[in-house]
Amino acid sequence: MIVIGGSASMDLAKELASVMGCDYIQAATTTFPDGECYTRIDAEKLDDDVVIVQTTSPDSKLIELLLLQDAVRRLGAKSITLVIPYFGYARQDRVFKPGEPESAKVMCQHLDMNCDRVITVDIHKEAVLNYFNHPHKDLKAAPVIADYFKGKGIDMVLSPDIGAAGRAKMVGEVMGVPYDHLEKTRLSGTDVRIAPAKADVKGKKVLIVDDMISTGGTIIAAAYALREAGAAGISVACTHGVFVNNAIEKFTGSSLDALLSCNTLNNPVSHISVASLIAEAIKDAQKGKW
């Protein structure tokens, strides 16, 4: 098997190849002066099963992935597995207002044209993957997040709202600690109000887990509410650290003890690896388990 890393996911791709003990090729990708993408795989042929690792955000990385799929197929790959650590456009999974596109479906339809299976990590809505005609699997990062924080003195796992309560449950169960959620009221696109935690957090070290952090407003508000409730320590972990508008800098002056994300996206705090999860999923696919 050969692992090919796109420019958005080269660190994860290299680690995946190392974990699986297979060859690694870094795609050579540049941008023309007019902004168009150029990519090339430095190989005469790819007479093997190929794994392409690349996020689909921002837009330029999606175009790069589409071009890599075509290049890999032309070089004779026996099969193509797409590993999309962070699936952009997954949040537009239906038409909310007349005249809108169903963006997630469009992305799946185009990516589906040149692949044999698809692996994602904590995609926003797992049902989106049903738009692929090929086998697909969404991996849950909760186990690796839990493993990372084991033995670090965490007393309780919380989600910032009830919608993410299942993730807190998964992490809490693996760690063997209680779990709960906070009540959140969204005031606008960036402002939220977090009610005091239902659980008793006084004197406890709390881990907040979520699938994605974009602006950081929700987590900062949650941390403030927990401090007000008497929490002794607050750590935060997410799968996808999008961190727009200098979000990481906003956390610097907050009351957090730690801020970490998985390496589905490259950022200064992406220290929790999902490579082992992906490797196991690929091995299972080779054995015909999915």
Coordinates of C-alpha atoms in Angstrom, one line a residue:
M1 CA 0.0 0.0 0.0
I2 CA 1.1 3.6 -0.7
V3 CA 0.1 6.6 1.3
I4 CA 0.0 10.0 -0.6
G5 CA -0.2 13.2 1.4
G6 CA -1.9 16.3 0.1
S7 CA -0.5 19.6 1.1
A8 CA -3.1 20.1 3.9
S9 CA -2.5 16.8 5.6
M10 CA 1.1 15.9 5.1
D11 CA 2.0 15.4 8.8
L12 CA -0.9 13.1 9.4
A13 CA -0.3 11.2 6.1
K14 CA 3.4 10.7 7.1
E15 CA 2.4 9.3 10.5
L16 CA -0.2 7.1 9.0
A17 CA 2.3 5.6 6.6
S18 CA 4.7 5.0 9.5
V19 CA 2.1 3.3 11.6
M20 CA 1.1 1.1 8.7
G21 CA 4.6 0.4 7.6
C22 CA 4.0 1.4 4.0
D23 CA 5.5 3.7 1.4
Y24 CA 4.9 7.4 1.6
I25 CA 4.8 9.9 -1.3
Q26 CA 4.3 13.6 -0.8
A27 CA 2.4 15.3 -3.6
A28 CA 4.2 18.2 -5.1
T29 CA 1.6 21.0 -5.1
T30 CA 2.1 24.6 -6.0
T31 CA -0.1 27.5 -7.1
F32 CA 0.1 29.3 -10.4
P33 CA 0.3 33.1 -10.4
D34 CA -3.4 33.2 -11.4
G35 CA -4.3 31.2 -8.3
E36 CA -4.9 27.8 -10.0
C37 CA -3.6 24.6 -8.4
Y38 CA -0.9 22.5 -9.9
T39 CA -0.1 19.1 -8.3
R40 CA 2.1 16.1 -9.3
I41 CA 3.0 12.7 -7.9
D42 CA 6.6 11.9 -8.5
A43 CA 6.2 8.3 -9.5
E44 CA 6.3 6.4 -12.8
K45 CA 3.4 4.2 -11.8
L46 CA 1.3 3.3 -8.7
D47 CA 0.6 -0.4 -9.2
D48 CA -0.7 -0.8 -5.7
D49 CA -3.6 0.2 -3.3
V50 CA -3.3 3.9 -2.7
V51 CA -4.5 6.0 0.2
I52 CA -4.8 9.8 -0.3
V53 CA -4.9 11.9 2.8
Q54 CA -6.2 15.4 2.4
T55 CA -8.8 17.7 4.1
T56 CA -11.3 19.4 1.9
S57 CA -11.0 22.9 3.4
P58 CA -10.2 25.6 2.5
D59 CA -11.5 25.4 -1.1
S60 CA -8.1 25.2 -2.7
K61 CA -7.5 21.9 -0.8
L62 CA -10.7 20.4 -2.2
I63 CA -9.5 21.2 -5.8
E64 CA -6.1 19.7 -5.0
L65 CA -7.8 16.5 -3.8
L66 CA -9.9 16.2 -6.9
L67 CA -6.7 16.6 -9.0
L68 CA -4.8 14.1 -6.9
Q69 CA -7.5 11.5 -7.4
D70 CA -7.2 11.8 -11.2
A71 CA -3.4 11.7 -11.1
V72 CA -3.5 8.5 -8.9
R73 CA -6.0 6.8 -11.1
R74 CA -3.9 7.7 -14.2
L75 CA -0.8 6.2 -12.6
G76 CA -2.6 2.8 -12.3
A77 CA -3.6 2.6 -8.7
K78 CA -5.4 -0.7 -7.9
S79 CA -7.7 1.0 -5.5
I80 CA -8.1 4.5 -4.0
T81 CA -9.0 5.1 -0.4
L82 CA -9.8 8.7 0.4
V83 CA -9.0 9.8 4.0
I84 CA -10.6 13.1 4.6
P85 CA -9.7 14.1 8.2
Y86 CA -11.8 17.2 8.1
F87 CA -14.7 17.3 5.6
G88 CA -15.4 20.8 4.6
Y89 CA -19.0 21.8 3.6
A90 CA -20.4 19.0 5.8
R91 CA -22.5 21.5 7.8
Q92 CA -24.6 22.4 4.7
D93 CA -26.2 19.0 4.8
R94 CA -29.6 20.2 3.6
V95 CA -31.3 23.2 2.0
F96 CA -32.1 25.6 4.8
K97 CA -33.5 28.4 2.6
P98 CA -34.9 28.3 -1.0
G99 CA -32.2 28.9 -3.6
E100 CA -29.4 27.3 -1.5
P101 CA -27.3 24.3 -2.7
E102 CA -27.0 21.1 -0.8
S103 CA -23.3 21.6 -0.5
A104 CA -22.4 18.4 1.3
K105 CA -24.1 16.3 -1.3
V106 CA -22.4 18.1 -4.1
M107 CA -19.0 17.5 -2.5
C108 CA -19.7 13.8 -2.0
Q109 CA -20.9 13.4 -5.6
H110 CA -17.7 14.8 -7.1
L111 CA -15.3 13.1 -4.7
D112 CA -17.1 9.8 -5.4
M113 CA -16.1 9.8 -9.0
N114 CA -12.5 8.7 -8.4
C115 CA -12.4 6.6 -5.3
D116 CA -13.2 3.1 -4.0
R117 CA -13.8 3.9 -0.3
V118 CA -13.9 7.0 2.0
I119 CA -12.8 7.5 5.6
T120 CA -13.7 10.6 7.6
V121 CA -13.2 11.7 11.2
D122 CA -16.1 13.1 13.3
I123 CA -17.9 14.4 10.2
H124 CA -20.6 17.0 11.2
K125 CA -23.4 14.8 10.1
E126 CA -22.6 11.1 9.4
A127 CA -25.7 10.8 7.2
V128 CA -23.8 13.0 4.6
L129 CA -21.6 10.0 3.8
N130 CA -24.7 8.2 2.4
Y131 CA -24.3 10.3 -0.7
F132 CA -21.2 8.3 -1.6
N133 CA -21.9 5.2 -3.7
H134 CA -18.7 3.6 -2.4
P135 CA -18.1 2.1 1.0
H136 CA -17.6 4.8 3.7
K137 CA -16.8 5.0 7.4
D138 CA -16.8 7.9 9.9
L139 CA -14.3 7.4 12.7
K140 CA -14.9 8.7 16.2
A141 CA -12.0 10.6 17.9
A142 CA -13.4 10.2 21.4
P143 CA -11.2 7.1 22.2
V144 CA -7.9 8.8 21.3
I145 CA -8.9 12.0 23.2
A146 CA -9.8 9.9 26.2
D147 CA -6.5 8.0 26.0
Y148 CA -4.5 11.3 25.8
F149 CA -6.1 12.6 29.0
K150 CA -6.0 9.4 31.0
G151 CA -3.8 9.8 34.1
K152 CA -3.9 13.6 33.9
G153 CA -6.2 14.1 36.9
I154 CA -9.4 14.8 35.1
D155 CA -12.5 14.3 37.4
M156 CA -15.3 15.0 34.9
V157 CA -16.0 15.3 31.2
L158 CA -18.5 17.9 29.9
S159 CA -19.8 18.8 26.5
P160 CA -20.6 22.5 25.8
D161 CA -24.2 21.7 25.0
I162 CA -26.7 18.7 24.9
G163 CA -26.0 18.2 21.2
A164 CA -22.5 17.0 22.0
A165 CA -23.5 15.0 25.1
G166 CA -22.8 11.7 23.3
R167 CA -19.2 12.7 22.7
A168 CA -18.7 13.5 26.4
K169 CA -20.3 10.2 27.3
M170 CA -17.9 8.3 25.0
V171 CA -14.8 10.1 26.4
G172 CA -16.0 9.8 30.0
E173 CA -16.7 6.1 29.7
V174 CA -13.3 5.4 28.3
M175 CA -11.6 7.4 31.0
G176 CA -13.9 6.0 33.7
V177 CA -15.1 9.4 35.0
P178 CA -18.5 11.0 35.2
Y179 CA -19.8 13.0 32.3
D180 CA -22.5 15.7 31.7
H181 CA -23.3 18.7 29.5
L182 CA -23.8 22.4 29.8
E183 CA -26.9 24.4 28.8
K184 CA -26.2 26.8 26.0
T185 CA -28.3 29.6 24.5
R186 CA -27.0 31.1 21.3
L187 CA -27.6 34.8 21.1
S188 CA -26.0 35.4 17.6
G189 CA -23.6 33.8 15.3
T190 CA -20.7 34.5 17.6
D191 CA -22.2 35.2 21.0
V192 CA -23.5 32.5 23.4
R193 CA -24.7 32.3 27.0
I194 CA -23.8 29.3 29.0
A195 CA -25.9 28.5 32.0
P196 CA -24.3 27.0 35.1
A197 CA -23.4 23.3 34.8
K198 CA -26.1 20.9 36.1
A199 CA -23.3 18.7 37.5
D200 CA -21.4 19.7 40.6
V201 CA -18.0 20.8 39.4
K202 CA -16.8 22.6 42.5
G203 CA -13.2 21.6 43.2
K204 CA -13.0 19.3 40.2
K205 CA -10.8 19.3 37.2
V206 CA -13.0 19.3 34.1
L207 CA -12.4 18.4 30.5
I208 CA -14.6 20.0 27.9
V209 CA -14.9 18.0 24.6
D210 CA -16.4 19.1 21.3
D211 CA -16.2 18.1 17.7
M212 CA -15.0 21.5 16.4
I213 CA -13.8 24.9 17.6
S214 CA -14.1 27.8 15.2
T215 CA -14.2 31.2 16.9
G216 CA -13.8 29.8 20.4
G217 CA -16.7 31.9 21.8
T218 CA -18.7 28.9 23.0
I219 CA -15.8 27.3 24.8
I220 CA -14.6 30.6 26.5
A221 CA -18.1 31.2 27.7
A222 CA -18.3 27.6 29.0
A223 CA -15.0 27.9 30.8
Y224 CA -16.1 31.2 32.5
A225 CA -19.3 29.4 33.7
L226 CA -17.4 26.5 35.1
R227 CA -15.0 28.8 36.9
E228 CA -18.0 30.6 38.4
A229 CA -19.3 27.2 39.5
G230 CA -16.0 26.5 41.3
A231 CA -14.1 24.2 38.9
A232 CA -10.5 23.7 40.0
G233 CA -9.2 23.2 36.5
I234 CA -10.5 23.3 32.9
S235 CA -9.0 21.6 29.9
V236 CA -10.5 21.6 26.4
A237 CA -10.1 19.1 23.6
C238 CA -11.7 19.0 20.2
T239 CA -11.4 16.9 17.1
H240 CA -11.2 19.7 14.5
G241 CA -9.3 22.9 15.5
V242 CA -10.5 25.3 12.9
F243 CA -9.6 28.3 15.0
V244 CA -10.6 31.2 12.8
N245 CA -10.2 34.9 13.6
N246 CA -7.2 34.4 15.9
A247 CA -9.2 32.0 18.1
I248 CA -6.1 30.4 19.7
E249 CA -4.9 33.9 20.8
K250 CA -8.3 34.5 22.5
F251 CA -7.7 31.4 24.6
T252 CA -4.4 32.7 25.9
G253 CA -6.0 35.1 28.3
S254 CA -8.8 32.7 29.3
S255 CA -8.9 30.5 32.4
L256 CA -8.0 27.3 30.6
D257 CA -5.3 24.9 31.8
A258 CA -4.9 23.3 28.4
L259 CA -6.3 23.6 24.8
L260 CA -5.7 20.7 22.4
S261 CA -7.1 19.3 19.2
C262 CA -6.6 16.3 17.0
N263 CA -4.3 16.5 14.0
T264 CA -7.2 16.4 11.5
L265 CA -6.2 20.0 10.8
N266 CA -2.7 21.4 11.3
N267 CA -2.5 24.0 14.0
P268 CA -0.2 24.8 17.0
V269 CA -2.2 22.7 19.4
S270 CA -3.0 19.6 17.2
H271 CA -1.1 17.1 19.5
I272 CA -3.7 14.3 19.6
S273 CA -3.2 11.9 16.7
V274 CA -5.9 10.0 14.9
A275 CA -3.4 8.1 12.8
S276 CA -3.9 4.8 14.7
L277 CA -7.7 5.1 14.3
I278 CA -7.3 5.5 10.5
A279 CA -4.8 2.7 10.2
E280 CA -7.1 0.3 12.0
A281 CA -10.0 1.3 9.7
I282 CA -7.9 0.7 6.6
K283 CA -6.8 -2.7 7.9
D284 CA -10.4 -3.6 8.6
A285 CA -11.4 -2.6 5.1
Q286 CA -8.6 -4.8 3.6
K287 CA -10.0 -7.7 5.6
G288 CA -13.5 -7.1 4.2
K289 CA -15.0 -6.0 7.5
W290 CA -16.7 -3.0 5.9

